Amino acid sequence: AQSVTQPDIHITVSEGASLELRCNYSYGATPYLFWYVQSPGQGLQLLLKYFSGDTLVQGIKGFEAEFKRSQSSFNLRKPSVHWSDAAEYFCAVVPGSSNTGKLIFGQGTTLQVKP
Amino acid sequence: DTAVSQTPKYLVTQMGNDKSIKCEQNLGHDTMYWYKQDSKKFLKIMFSYNNKELIINETVPNRFSPKSPDKAHLNLHINSLELGDSAVYFCASSQGGTRVLGTQYFGPGTRLLVL
């Protein structure tokens, strides 16, 4: 079945440590890929997106993500986490075959940052 | 200036009531969306309108009826509220109709609790 999977429900890292959040998708055609962040009590904010081209994309707040076609993955990374990064992170896709731009979200990963 | 605004922010109501949630965007976008986020933080699209025309209509009970009086507004009316309707409802907007290149901007959410 077509899906977006974020294997880690909850991750805790120390402030200043590196971070990697995983995202896998299962669609026949390469989808359009997104990472969103949701701070507590807030709406979602786009961190970055991948449509084509360079497989390493840079986003806001120092985040980057790498598209790996062979692994059907689009993992989000940050070299040094700040306490303000504590939030819910969502990977999302628009299937390559879509003609409606419908976003399909993963289950989300809750990031906790230890001082 | 709030780009995508929703009212009310919180809504507590009894089962069987009818309620509306309003959404307005001042970004000049031509496409608007409604998403539902359940208690497990899973996000799923419900509806999408492009230039006041319905383009995405997911499997949603017909108790939910979106209404778009103009491009800047997309309201959600819910009849005969049920306990399972308790969730956070997010409005979003984007530019470009069904083209996936349009980044979706999200409102702060409306937290609905049905008692």
Tab-separated table of C-alpha atoms in Angstrom:
chain	number	residue	atom	x	y	z
A	1	ALA	CA	0.000	0.000	0.000
A	2	GLN	CA	1.119	3.548	-0.666
A	3	SER	CA	2.307	5.185	2.524
A	4	VAL	CA	4.632	7.552	4.304
A	5	THR	CA	6.410	6.146	7.339
A	6	GLN	CA	8.276	7.885	10.097
A	7	PRO	CA	9.712	4.988	12.093
A	8	ASP	CA	10.570	7.024	15.182
A	9	ILE	CA	7.575	8.202	17.197
A	10	HIS	CA	9.681	9.998	19.775
A	11	ILE	CA	13.331	11.091	19.804
A	12	THR	CA	15.298	12.769	22.565
A	13	VAL	CA	18.613	14.476	21.882
A	14	SER	CA	20.867	16.717	23.925
A	15	GLU	CA	21.191	20.349	22.976
A	16	GLY	CA	24.122	20.746	20.610
A	17	ALA	CA	23.973	17.155	19.420
A	18	SER	CA	23.249	16.182	15.837
A	19	LEU	CA	19.828	15.038	14.729
A	20	GLU	CA	18.454	12.750	12.058
A	21	LEU	CA	14.746	12.090	11.609
A	22	ARG	CA	13.806	9.283	9.287
A	23	CYS	CA	11.158	9.221	6.593
A	24	ASN	CA	10.383	6.444	4.126
A	25	TYR	CA	7.772	6.361	1.418
A	26	SER	CA	6.286	3.659	-0.748
A	27	TYR	CA	5.062	5.081	-4.042
A	28	GLY	CA	5.789	3.821	-7.527
A	29	ALA	CA	6.787	7.151	-9.018
A	30	THR	CA	9.082	9.451	-7.101
A	31	PRO	CA	6.830	11.700	-5.072
A	32	TYR	CA	7.325	15.315	-4.166
A	33	LEU	CA	8.731	15.393	-0.631
A	34	PHE	CA	8.311	17.805	2.254
A	35	TRP	CA	9.227	18.256	5.897
A	36	TYR	CA	7.008	20.330	8.157
A	37	VAL	CA	7.467	21.332	11.798
A	38	GLN	CA	4.679	21.912	14.296
A	39	SER	CA	5.561	23.765	17.472
A	40	PRO	CA	3.310	23.167	20.494
A	41	GLY	CA	-0.096	24.729	19.948
A	42	GLN	CA	0.875	26.050	16.547
A	43	GLY	CA	0.183	25.317	12.920
A	44	LEU	CA	2.633	23.661	10.563
A	45	GLN	CA	5.597	25.414	9.001
A	46	LEU	CA	7.443	24.176	5.941
A	47	LEU	CA	11.098	23.393	6.639
A	48	LEU	CA	12.108	22.244	3.155
A	49	LYS	CA	10.949	20.420	0.057
A	50	TYR	CA	12.342	18.278	-2.741
A	51	PHE	CA	10.974	18.161	-6.251
A	52	SER	CA	13.964	17.289	-8.419
A	53	GLY	CA	17.636	18.050	-8.932
A	54	ASP	CA	20.215	18.072	-6.177
A	55	THR	CA	19.269	15.354	-3.721
A	56	LEU	CA	20.552	17.334	-0.739
A	57	VAL	CA	18.203	20.199	0.023
A	58	GLN	CA	18.692	23.005	2.467
A	59	GLY	CA	15.860	24.417	4.511
A	60	ILE	CA	15.147	26.990	7.144
A	61	LYS	CA	16.455	26.937	10.723
A	62	GLY	CA	19.612	25.073	9.691
A	63	PHE	CA	17.843	21.889	8.582
A	64	GLU	CA	18.705	19.824	5.541
A	65	ALA	CA	17.329	16.647	4.041
A	66	GLU	CA	18.682	14.091	1.613
A	67	PHE	CA	16.611	12.229	-0.937
A	68	LYS	CA	17.811	8.673	-1.540
A	69	ARG	CA	15.874	7.029	-4.322
A	70	SER	CA	17.417	3.595	-3.732
A	71	GLN	CA	16.198	3.627	-0.133
A	72	SER	CA	12.922	5.477	-0.753
A	73	SER	CA	13.968	7.823	2.019
A	74	PHE	CA	14.012	11.523	2.734
A	75	ASN	CA	15.706	11.927	6.100
A	76	LEU	CA	15.892	15.258	7.886
A	77	ARG	CA	19.136	16.324	9.553
A	78	LYS	CA	20.529	19.110	11.654
A	79	PRO	CA	24.167	19.226	12.799
A	80	SER	CA	23.503	20.931	16.138
A	81	VAL	CA	20.110	20.983	17.803
A	82	HIS	CA	18.840	23.973	19.764
A	83	TRP	CA	16.309	23.804	22.583
A	84	SER	CA	13.857	25.719	20.392
A	85	ASP	CA	13.841	22.808	17.924
A	86	ALA	CA	11.689	20.769	20.299
A	87	ALA	CA	8.520	20.179	18.295
A	88	GLU	CA	6.607	17.686	16.189
A	89	TYR	CA	8.107	16.936	12.781
A	90	PHE	CA	6.091	15.655	9.859
A	91	CYS	CA	7.296	14.176	6.635
A	92	ALA	CA	4.795	14.562	3.808
A	93	VAL	CA	4.542	13.582	0.162
A	94	VAL	CA	2.538	14.447	-2.883
A	95	PRO	CA	2.496	11.308	-5.035
A	96	GLY	CA	4.173	11.770	-8.395
A	97	SER	CA	0.971	10.669	-10.080
A	98	SER	CA	-1.145	13.216	-8.235
A	99	ASN	CA	-3.015	15.901	-10.131
A	100	THR	CA	-4.463	17.538	-7.039
A	101	GLY	CA	-1.398	18.407	-4.989
A	102	LYS	CA	-2.799	16.383	-2.090
A	103	LEU	CA	-0.332	16.191	0.804
A	104	ILE	CA	-0.085	12.829	2.564
A	105	PHE	CA	1.541	12.985	5.975
A	106	GLY	CA	3.562	10.534	8.013
A	107	GLN	CA	2.683	9.855	11.630
A	108	GLY	CA	5.040	12.486	12.951
A	109	THR	CA	8.119	12.367	15.196
A	110	THR	CA	8.161	14.180	18.509
A	111	LEU	CA	11.546	15.744	19.211
A	112	GLN	CA	12.539	16.436	22.781
A	113	VAL	CA	15.709	18.402	23.477
A	114	LYS	CA	17.581	17.908	26.744
A	115	PRO	CA	19.541	20.834	28.169
B	1	ASP	CA	-0.165	40.287	10.070
B	2	THR	CA	-1.562	36.780	10.238
B	3	ALA	CA	-1.296	35.001	6.888
B	4	VAL	CA	-3.838	32.241	7.551
B	5	SER	CA	-6.231	32.803	10.420
B	6	GLN	CA	-8.873	30.576	11.910
B	7	THR	CA	-11.738	31.288	14.276
B	8	PRO	CA	-12.435	30.156	16.843
B	9	LYS	CA	-9.184	28.869	18.266
B	10	TYR	CA	-11.027	26.629	20.738
B	11	LEU	CA	-14.496	25.179	20.424
B	12	VAL	CA	-16.199	23.096	23.101
B	13	THR	CA	-19.680	21.877	22.315
B	14	GLN	CA	-22.216	19.147	22.975
B	15	MET	CA	-22.927	16.136	20.813
B	16	GLY	CA	-25.595	16.805	18.236
B	17	ASN	CA	-24.858	20.499	17.873
B	18	ASP	CA	-23.998	22.233	14.607
B	19	LYS	CA	-20.871	24.394	14.488
B	20	SER	CA	-18.780	26.312	11.995
B	21	ILE	CA	-15.073	27.080	11.797
B	22	LYS	CA	-13.927	30.008	9.713
B	23	CYS	CA	-10.681	30.403	7.789
B	24	GLU	CA	-9.282	33.446	6.058
B	25	GLN	CA	-6.017	33.978	4.219
B	26	ASN	CA	-4.512	37.306	3.221
B	27	LEU	CA	-1.775	35.861	1.014
B	28	GLY	CA	-3.683	36.229	-2.232
B	29	HIS	CA	-3.623	32.456	-2.735
B	30	ASP	CA	-6.103	30.694	-4.970
B	31	THR	CA	-6.271	27.328	-3.182
B	32	MET	CA	-7.402	26.512	0.337
B	33	TYR	CA	-7.542	23.294	2.346
B	34	TRP	CA	-8.982	21.737	5.473
B	35	TYR	CA	-7.037	19.118	7.411
B	36	LYS	CA	-7.990	17.104	10.480
B	37	GLN	CA	-5.391	16.165	13.125
B	38	ASP	CA	-6.550	13.422	15.467
B	39	SER	CA	-5.528	12.717	19.035
B	40	LYS	CA	-2.490	10.759	17.816
B	41	LYS	CA	-1.399	13.831	15.809
B	42	PHE	CA	-2.134	12.098	12.511
B	43	LEU	CA	-2.917	14.677	9.819
B	44	LYS	CA	-5.280	13.962	6.972
B	45	ILE	CA	-6.663	16.201	4.287
B	46	MET	CA	-10.413	16.639	4.145
B	47	PHE	CA	-11.149	19.171	1.423
B	48	SER	CA	-9.477	21.505	-1.016
B	49	TYR	CA	-10.878	24.415	-3.004
B	50	ASN	CA	-9.289	26.158	-5.951
B	51	ASN	CA	-10.868	29.445	-6.986
B	52	LYS	CA	-13.979	28.466	-5.044
B	53	GLU	CA	-14.198	25.117	-6.849
B	54	LEU	CA	-13.989	21.873	-4.869
B	55	ILE	CA	-10.992	19.845	-6.098
B	56	ILE	CA	-10.288	17.435	-3.236
B	57	ASN	CA	-13.085	15.765	-1.335
B	58	GLU	CA	-11.793	12.902	0.778
B	59	THR	CA	-13.942	10.266	2.392
B	60	VAL	CA	-15.497	12.539	4.951
B	61	PRO	CA	-18.993	12.178	6.458
B	62	ASN	CA	-21.468	14.405	4.696
B	63	ARG	CA	-22.075	16.095	8.040
B	64	PHE	CA	-18.989	18.106	7.077
B	65	SER	CA	-19.650	20.757	4.475
B	66	PRO	CA	-17.036	23.234	3.294
B	67	LYS	CA	-18.086	26.574	1.908
B	68	SER	CA	-15.913	29.012	0.009
B	69	PRO	CA	-17.615	32.382	-0.436
B	70	ASP	CA	-14.515	33.787	-2.139
B	71	LYS	CA	-10.877	32.859	-2.742
B	72	ALA	CA	-9.772	34.259	0.598
B	73	HIS	CA	-12.206	32.304	2.742
B	74	LEU	CA	-12.943	28.630	3.320
B	75	ASN	CA	-15.329	27.781	6.115
B	76	LEU	CA	-16.122	24.369	7.545
B	77	HIS	CA	-19.602	23.605	8.807
B	78	ILE	CA	-20.225	20.485	10.837
B	79	ASN	CA	-23.730	19.170	11.499
B	80	SER	CA	-24.795	16.817	14.286
B	81	LEU	CA	-21.415	16.755	15.977
B	82	GLU	CA	-20.179	13.396	17.287
B	83	LEU	CA	-17.565	12.516	19.894
B	84	GLY	CA	-15.244	11.299	17.152
B	85	ASP	CA	-15.189	14.746	15.592
B	86	SER	CA	-13.018	15.970	18.458
B	87	ALA	CA	-9.733	16.946	16.865
B	88	VAL	CA	-7.649	19.868	15.734
B	89	TYR	CA	-8.744	21.258	12.384
B	90	PHE	CA	-6.184	23.111	10.282
B	91	CYS	CA	-6.821	25.395	7.395
B	92	ALA	CA	-4.089	25.954	4.800
B	93	SER	CA	-3.638	27.865	1.587
B	94	SER	CA	-1.345	27.790	-1.419
B	95	GLN	CA	-0.890	29.436	-4.774
B	96	GLY	CA	-0.983	27.627	-8.058
B	97	GLY	CA	-4.092	25.505	-7.946
B	98	THR	CA	-3.298	21.813	-8.205
B	99	ARG	CA	0.335	22.338	-9.028
B	100	VAL	CA	2.424	20.770	-6.322
B	101	LEU	CA	4.928	23.592	-6.385
B	102	GLY	CA	2.650	25.756	-4.294
B	103	THR	CA	3.829	25.629	-0.692
B	104	GLN	CA	0.953	25.207	1.732
B	105	TYR	CA	0.764	27.730	4.560
B	106	PHE	CA	-1.094	26.556	7.623
B	107	GLY	CA	-3.285	28.363	10.104
B	108	PRO	CA	-2.867	27.924	13.879
B	109	GLY	CA	-5.617	25.321	14.148
B	110	THR	CA	-9.017	25.092	15.820
B	111	ARG	CA	-9.232	22.702	18.729
B	112	LEU	CA	-12.681	21.128	18.747
B	113	LEU	CA	-13.891	19.156	21.739
B	114	VAL	CA	-17.238	17.419	21.553
B	115	LEU	CA	-18.707	16.397	24.914
